[in-house]
Amino acid sequence: MAGLPERLTKAAATSLLAGALGGAALLAGEVLAAKARRYAKPTMGLALRTSMGPASAPPLRLVLLGDSAAVGVGVEWLSDTVGGQLARLVAEGTPETGPRHVLLSSVGVAGSRSTDLATQVARALLGTKPDVAVVLIGSYDATSIRNPEEAAAHLGQAVRRLRAAGVQVVVGTCPDLGAMRSMAPPLRQIAGLLGRRIAKAQARAVAEAGGAVVDLAAETGAVFRADAGTLCYDGFHPSADGYRVWAHALYPAVARAAMTGV
């Protein structure tokens, strides 16, 4: 019986190794399946440049920066994008603020990471500067496993440049990737964890740079997890309903930013 503990230890170690290898194989398979999935593409005819609200109302230039969320990937009509729905809310206004004539544009690029924001900021500041900039970034930083602090540093630099130019900035941090149905468990849970790490680093960097933070995961994640209809057919990009949920979460901060800039 003297060799029994050693045999048990070896058996346990072998089981753990097999479990680890099996888990790694499962994750590898899920990664390949996620990559092979057919994802929505930007609609070529969807030009994110329009105006909303009474022409006689005070003007507000609103620009979106970031990844596919800033472009509206997953829907076909500008009115269904987060920018379009947010612009409509701002244009309608409230009894306290009144309506606004919103001039909406986007310099976002699908697939962008935080390192791409420097170019987008330069484009956003060409010509007449915007009054309010909404930045939606982080999903691709998380899924490509970027260092959260490094990604957040690039975001912070973008916010500082916009603020130095006199632009009010609202940042929607990385959404709840654990709600995305394009990935199966446990990959989905891992993506959710990576997204939360990115979002926390983003929030710190944006606050330090003088921007306003909207925690999209905290404010809208439960809705996305409960309702599959908030995602488009690819299970990754939002649907019109999903973009509406984001727009309503962003609106209070954007409305405050708009009033600050008056």
Short mmCIF file of C-alpha atoms in Angstrom, two decimals:
data_model
loop_
_atom_site.label_atom_id
_atom_site.label_comp_id
_atom_site.label_asym_id
_atom_site.label_seq_id
_atom_site.Cartn_x
_atom_site.Cartn_y
_atom_site.Cartn_z
CA MET A 1 0.00 0.00 0.00
CA ALA A 2 3.00 2.30 0.26
CA GLY A 3 2.76 3.23 -3.42
CA LEU A 4 -0.97 4.08 -3.33
CA PRO A 5 -0.61 7.85 -2.58
CA GLU A 6 1.87 8.16 -5.41
CA ARG A 7 -0.46 6.29 -7.79
CA LEU A 8 -3.41 8.44 -6.71
CA THR A 9 -1.34 11.60 -7.20
CA LYS A 10 -0.30 10.47 -10.67
CA ALA A 11 -3.86 9.52 -11.55
CA ALA A 12 -5.13 12.89 -10.33
CA ALA A 13 -2.44 14.71 -12.27
CA THR A 14 -3.28 12.70 -15.38
CA SER A 15 -6.98 13.50 -14.98
CA LEU A 16 -6.26 17.21 -14.51
CA LEU A 17 -4.01 17.24 -17.56
CA ALA A 18 -6.62 15.43 -19.63
CA GLY A 19 -9.27 17.85 -18.43
CA ALA A 20 -7.08 20.82 -19.28
CA LEU A 21 -6.29 19.45 -22.71
CA GLY A 22 -9.95 18.66 -23.29
CA GLY A 23 -10.94 22.16 -22.20
CA ALA A 24 -8.30 23.68 -24.45
CA ALA A 25 -9.54 21.59 -27.37
CA LEU A 26 -13.12 22.67 -26.68
CA LEU A 27 -12.14 26.34 -26.57
CA ALA A 28 -10.08 25.99 -29.74
CA GLY A 29 -13.07 24.45 -31.49
CA GLU A 30 -15.35 27.23 -30.28
CA VAL A 31 -12.89 29.89 -31.45
CA LEU A 32 -12.78 28.31 -34.91
CA ALA A 33 -16.57 28.09 -35.00
CA ALA A 34 -16.91 31.74 -33.97
CA LYS A 35 -14.43 32.83 -36.64
CA ALA A 36 -16.22 30.79 -39.32
CA ARG A 37 -19.59 32.32 -38.48
CA ARG A 38 -21.17 34.64 -41.05
CA TYR A 39 -21.15 38.13 -39.56
CA ALA A 40 -23.05 41.22 -40.64
CA LYS A 41 -21.23 43.70 -42.85
CA PRO A 42 -21.60 47.49 -43.07
CA THR A 43 -24.41 48.43 -45.44
CA MET A 44 -22.73 50.32 -48.26
CA GLY A 45 -25.74 52.55 -48.84
CA LEU A 46 -25.89 53.58 -45.17
CA ALA A 47 -24.23 57.01 -45.06
CA LEU A 48 -24.11 58.17 -41.46
CA ARG A 49 -24.54 61.84 -42.21
CA THR A 50 -27.92 63.47 -41.82
CA SER A 51 -29.85 66.08 -39.86
CA MET A 52 -32.84 65.75 -37.56
CA GLY A 53 -35.12 68.18 -35.78
CA PRO A 54 -36.57 71.58 -36.66
CA ALA A 55 -34.26 73.67 -38.82
CA SER A 56 -35.11 76.69 -36.64
CA ALA A 57 -33.97 74.95 -33.43
CA PRO A 58 -30.47 75.52 -31.97
CA PRO A 59 -27.98 73.38 -33.91
CA LEU A 60 -25.97 70.57 -32.37
CA ARG A 61 -23.19 68.76 -34.21
CA LEU A 62 -23.02 65.17 -33.04
CA VAL A 63 -20.28 62.81 -34.26
CA LEU A 64 -19.76 59.12 -33.55
CA LEU A 65 -16.34 57.49 -33.34
CA GLY A 66 -15.38 53.88 -32.77
CA ASP A 67 -16.03 50.43 -34.18
CA SER A 68 -18.99 48.77 -35.90
CA ALA A 69 -21.36 50.18 -33.28
CA ALA A 70 -20.54 53.70 -34.45
CA VAL A 71 -21.33 52.67 -38.03
CA GLY A 72 -24.51 50.72 -37.39
CA VAL A 73 -23.46 47.26 -38.54
CA GLY A 74 -26.39 44.88 -38.16
CA VAL A 75 -29.13 47.19 -39.48
CA GLU A 76 -29.97 48.59 -42.90
CA TRP A 77 -31.44 52.00 -42.13
CA LEU A 78 -29.76 55.03 -40.58
CA SER A 79 -32.78 55.57 -38.36
CA ASP A 80 -32.14 52.17 -36.75
CA THR A 81 -28.47 52.80 -35.87
CA VAL A 82 -27.48 53.90 -32.39
CA GLY A 83 -26.47 57.26 -33.89
CA GLY A 84 -29.77 57.73 -35.66
CA GLN A 85 -31.84 56.80 -32.63
CA LEU A 86 -29.70 58.93 -30.33
CA ALA A 87 -29.95 61.91 -32.69
CA ARG A 88 -33.73 61.56 -32.75
CA LEU A 89 -33.90 61.61 -28.95
CA VAL A 90 -31.70 64.72 -28.78
CA ALA A 91 -33.67 66.42 -31.57
CA GLU A 92 -36.97 65.84 -29.76
CA GLY A 93 -35.52 67.15 -26.52
CA THR A 94 -37.45 67.62 -23.28
CA PRO A 95 -39.70 70.40 -21.94
CA GLU A 96 -36.62 71.71 -20.11
CA THR A 97 -34.17 71.60 -23.02
CA GLY A 98 -36.48 72.05 -26.00
CA PRO A 99 -35.79 70.59 -29.47
CA ARG A 100 -32.44 70.73 -31.25
CA HIS A 101 -31.44 70.63 -34.90
CA VAL A 102 -28.99 67.71 -34.79
CA LEU A 103 -26.33 67.40 -37.48
CA LEU A 104 -25.25 63.76 -37.26
CA SER A 105 -22.11 62.22 -38.72
CA SER A 106 -19.83 59.25 -38.06
CA VAL A 107 -16.13 58.62 -38.60
CA GLY A 108 -16.28 55.14 -37.09
CA VAL A 109 -14.89 52.13 -38.92
CA ALA A 110 -16.09 48.55 -38.44
CA GLY A 111 -13.50 46.38 -36.74
CA SER A 112 -11.66 49.30 -35.18
CA ARG A 113 -9.66 49.00 -31.99
CA SER A 114 -8.63 51.77 -29.63
CA THR A 115 -5.35 52.20 -31.50
CA ASP A 116 -7.40 53.35 -34.52
CA LEU A 117 -9.00 56.27 -32.69
CA ALA A 118 -6.17 58.73 -33.40
CA THR A 119 -7.04 58.75 -37.11
CA GLN A 120 -10.75 59.02 -36.37
CA VAL A 121 -10.22 62.01 -34.07
CA ALA A 122 -8.29 63.79 -36.83
CA ARG A 123 -11.18 63.18 -39.23
CA ALA A 124 -13.77 64.29 -36.68
CA LEU A 125 -11.98 67.62 -36.16
CA LEU A 126 -11.71 68.45 -39.85
CA GLY A 127 -13.77 71.50 -40.77
CA THR A 128 -16.40 72.67 -38.30
CA LYS A 129 -15.74 70.92 -35.01
CA PRO A 130 -18.50 68.86 -33.43
CA ASP A 131 -20.23 69.92 -30.22
CA VAL A 132 -20.55 66.40 -28.82
CA ALA A 133 -18.61 63.24 -29.67
CA VAL A 134 -19.86 59.78 -28.73
CA VAL A 135 -17.18 57.07 -28.70
CA LEU A 136 -18.15 53.38 -28.87
CA ILE A 137 -15.10 51.13 -28.73
CA GLY A 138 -13.72 48.10 -26.92
CA SER A 139 -15.36 44.95 -28.32
CA TYR A 140 -12.53 44.22 -30.73
CA ASP A 141 -9.91 45.16 -28.13
CA ALA A 142 -11.41 42.47 -25.91
CA THR A 143 -11.88 39.75 -28.53
CA SER A 144 -8.33 40.24 -29.81
CA ILE A 145 -7.11 39.98 -26.19
CA ARG A 146 -5.43 43.39 -26.10
CA ASN A 147 -3.90 44.64 -22.87
CA PRO A 148 -6.73 46.54 -21.13
CA GLU A 149 -4.51 49.33 -19.80
CA GLU A 150 -2.82 49.83 -23.17
CA ALA A 151 -6.14 49.93 -25.03
CA ALA A 152 -7.56 52.33 -22.44
CA ALA A 153 -4.53 54.60 -22.76
CA HIS A 154 -5.22 55.06 -26.49
CA LEU A 155 -8.85 55.84 -25.69
CA GLY A 156 -7.80 58.35 -23.06
CA GLN A 157 -5.53 60.11 -25.53
CA ALA A 158 -8.40 60.39 -28.02
CA VAL A 159 -10.68 61.87 -25.36
CA ARG A 160 -8.01 64.41 -24.34
CA ARG A 161 -7.56 65.58 -27.94
CA LEU A 162 -11.30 66.05 -28.39
CA ARG A 163 -11.67 67.87 -25.07
CA ALA A 164 -8.70 70.13 -25.90
CA ALA A 165 -10.55 71.10 -29.08
CA GLY A 166 -13.60 72.10 -27.05
CA VAL A 167 -15.68 69.00 -27.80
CA GLN A 168 -17.83 67.37 -25.11
CA VAL A 169 -17.16 63.62 -25.06
CA VAL A 170 -19.35 60.69 -24.02
CA VAL A 171 -17.85 57.19 -24.08
CA GLY A 172 -19.90 54.02 -24.09
CA THR A 173 -17.54 51.44 -22.61
CA CYS A 174 -17.21 47.88 -23.90
CA PRO A 175 -20.65 46.21 -23.93
CA ASP A 176 -21.48 42.92 -22.24
CA LEU A 177 -19.77 40.38 -24.52
CA GLY A 178 -21.13 37.63 -22.30
CA ALA A 179 -24.52 38.32 -23.89
CA MET A 180 -23.29 37.67 -27.43
CA ARG A 181 -24.78 34.49 -28.88
CA SER A 182 -22.20 34.13 -31.63
CA MET A 183 -20.01 32.35 -29.10
CA ALA A 184 -20.88 29.21 -27.14
CA PRO A 185 -20.03 28.63 -23.49
CA PRO A 186 -17.43 28.66 -22.04
CA LEU A 187 -15.96 30.97 -24.70
CA ARG A 188 -18.86 33.37 -24.14
CA GLN A 189 -18.07 33.65 -20.44
CA ILE A 190 -14.39 34.24 -21.18
CA ALA A 191 -15.29 36.98 -23.66
CA GLY A 192 -17.54 38.53 -21.03
CA LEU A 193 -14.69 38.57 -18.52
CA LEU A 194 -12.30 40.14 -21.05
CA GLY A 195 -14.92 42.75 -21.90
CA ARG A 196 -15.40 43.71 -18.25
CA ARG A 197 -11.65 44.14 -17.82
CA ILE A 198 -11.53 46.44 -20.84
CA ALA A 199 -14.56 48.42 -19.63
CA LYS A 200 -13.07 49.05 -16.17
CA ALA A 201 -9.81 50.30 -17.64
CA GLN A 202 -11.73 52.45 -20.12
CA ALA A 203 -13.81 54.07 -17.39
CA ARG A 204 -10.72 55.14 -15.46
CA ALA A 205 -8.95 56.51 -18.54
CA VAL A 206 -11.98 58.44 -19.78
CA ALA A 207 -12.71 60.00 -16.39
CA GLU A 208 -9.08 61.11 -16.07
CA ALA A 209 -9.23 62.63 -19.59
CA GLY A 210 -12.35 64.67 -18.82
CA GLY A 211 -14.97 62.60 -20.65
CA ALA A 212 -18.30 61.25 -19.47
CA VAL A 213 -18.60 57.48 -19.01
CA VAL A 214 -21.62 55.28 -19.76
CA ASP A 215 -21.15 51.68 -18.62
CA LEU A 216 -23.02 49.90 -21.38
CA ALA A 217 -22.46 46.44 -19.88
CA ALA A 218 -23.88 47.44 -16.49
CA GLU A 219 -26.79 49.44 -17.90
CA THR A 220 -27.86 47.25 -20.81
CA GLY A 221 -26.22 43.83 -20.40
CA ALA A 222 -29.18 42.27 -18.60
CA VAL A 223 -31.52 43.28 -21.44
CA PHE A 224 -29.22 41.76 -24.08
CA ARG A 225 -28.88 38.55 -22.06
CA ALA A 226 -32.64 38.21 -21.64
CA ASP A 227 -33.74 39.14 -25.16
CA ALA A 228 -32.12 37.50 -28.19
CA GLY A 229 -33.95 40.02 -30.37
CA THR A 230 -31.52 42.74 -29.27
CA LEU A 231 -28.95 41.10 -31.58
CA CYS A 232 -29.06 40.81 -35.35
CA TYR A 233 -28.87 37.48 -37.19
CA ASP A 234 -25.14 37.01 -36.51
CA GLY A 235 -25.58 36.98 -32.73
CA PHE A 236 -22.82 39.57 -32.27
CA HIS A 237 -23.90 42.95 -33.62
CA PRO A 238 -26.98 44.67 -32.19
CA SER A 239 -30.31 44.75 -33.99
CA ALA A 240 -32.45 47.89 -34.26
CA ASP A 241 -33.89 47.00 -30.84
CA GLY A 242 -30.40 46.56 -29.40
CA TYR A 243 -29.21 49.90 -30.75
CA ARG A 244 -32.35 51.48 -29.28
CA VAL A 245 -31.43 50.11 -25.85
CA TRP A 246 -27.93 51.57 -26.19
CA ALA A 247 -29.27 54.93 -27.42
CA HIS A 248 -31.53 55.30 -24.39
CA ALA A 249 -28.63 54.39 -22.08
CA LEU A 250 -26.38 57.00 -23.72
CA TYR A 251 -28.99 59.74 -24.03
CA PRO A 252 -28.86 61.24 -20.49
CA ALA A 253 -25.10 61.78 -20.72
CA VAL A 254 -25.35 63.13 -24.27
CA ALA A 255 -28.15 65.49 -23.26
CA ARG A 256 -26.04 66.81 -20.38
CA ALA A 257 -23.08 67.22 -22.73
CA ALA A 258 -25.26 69.11 -25.20
CA MET A 259 -26.42 71.51 -22.49
CA THR A 260 -22.83 72.03 -21.30
CA GLY A 261 -21.81 73.08 -24.76
CA VAL A 262 -24.58 75.69 -25.10
#
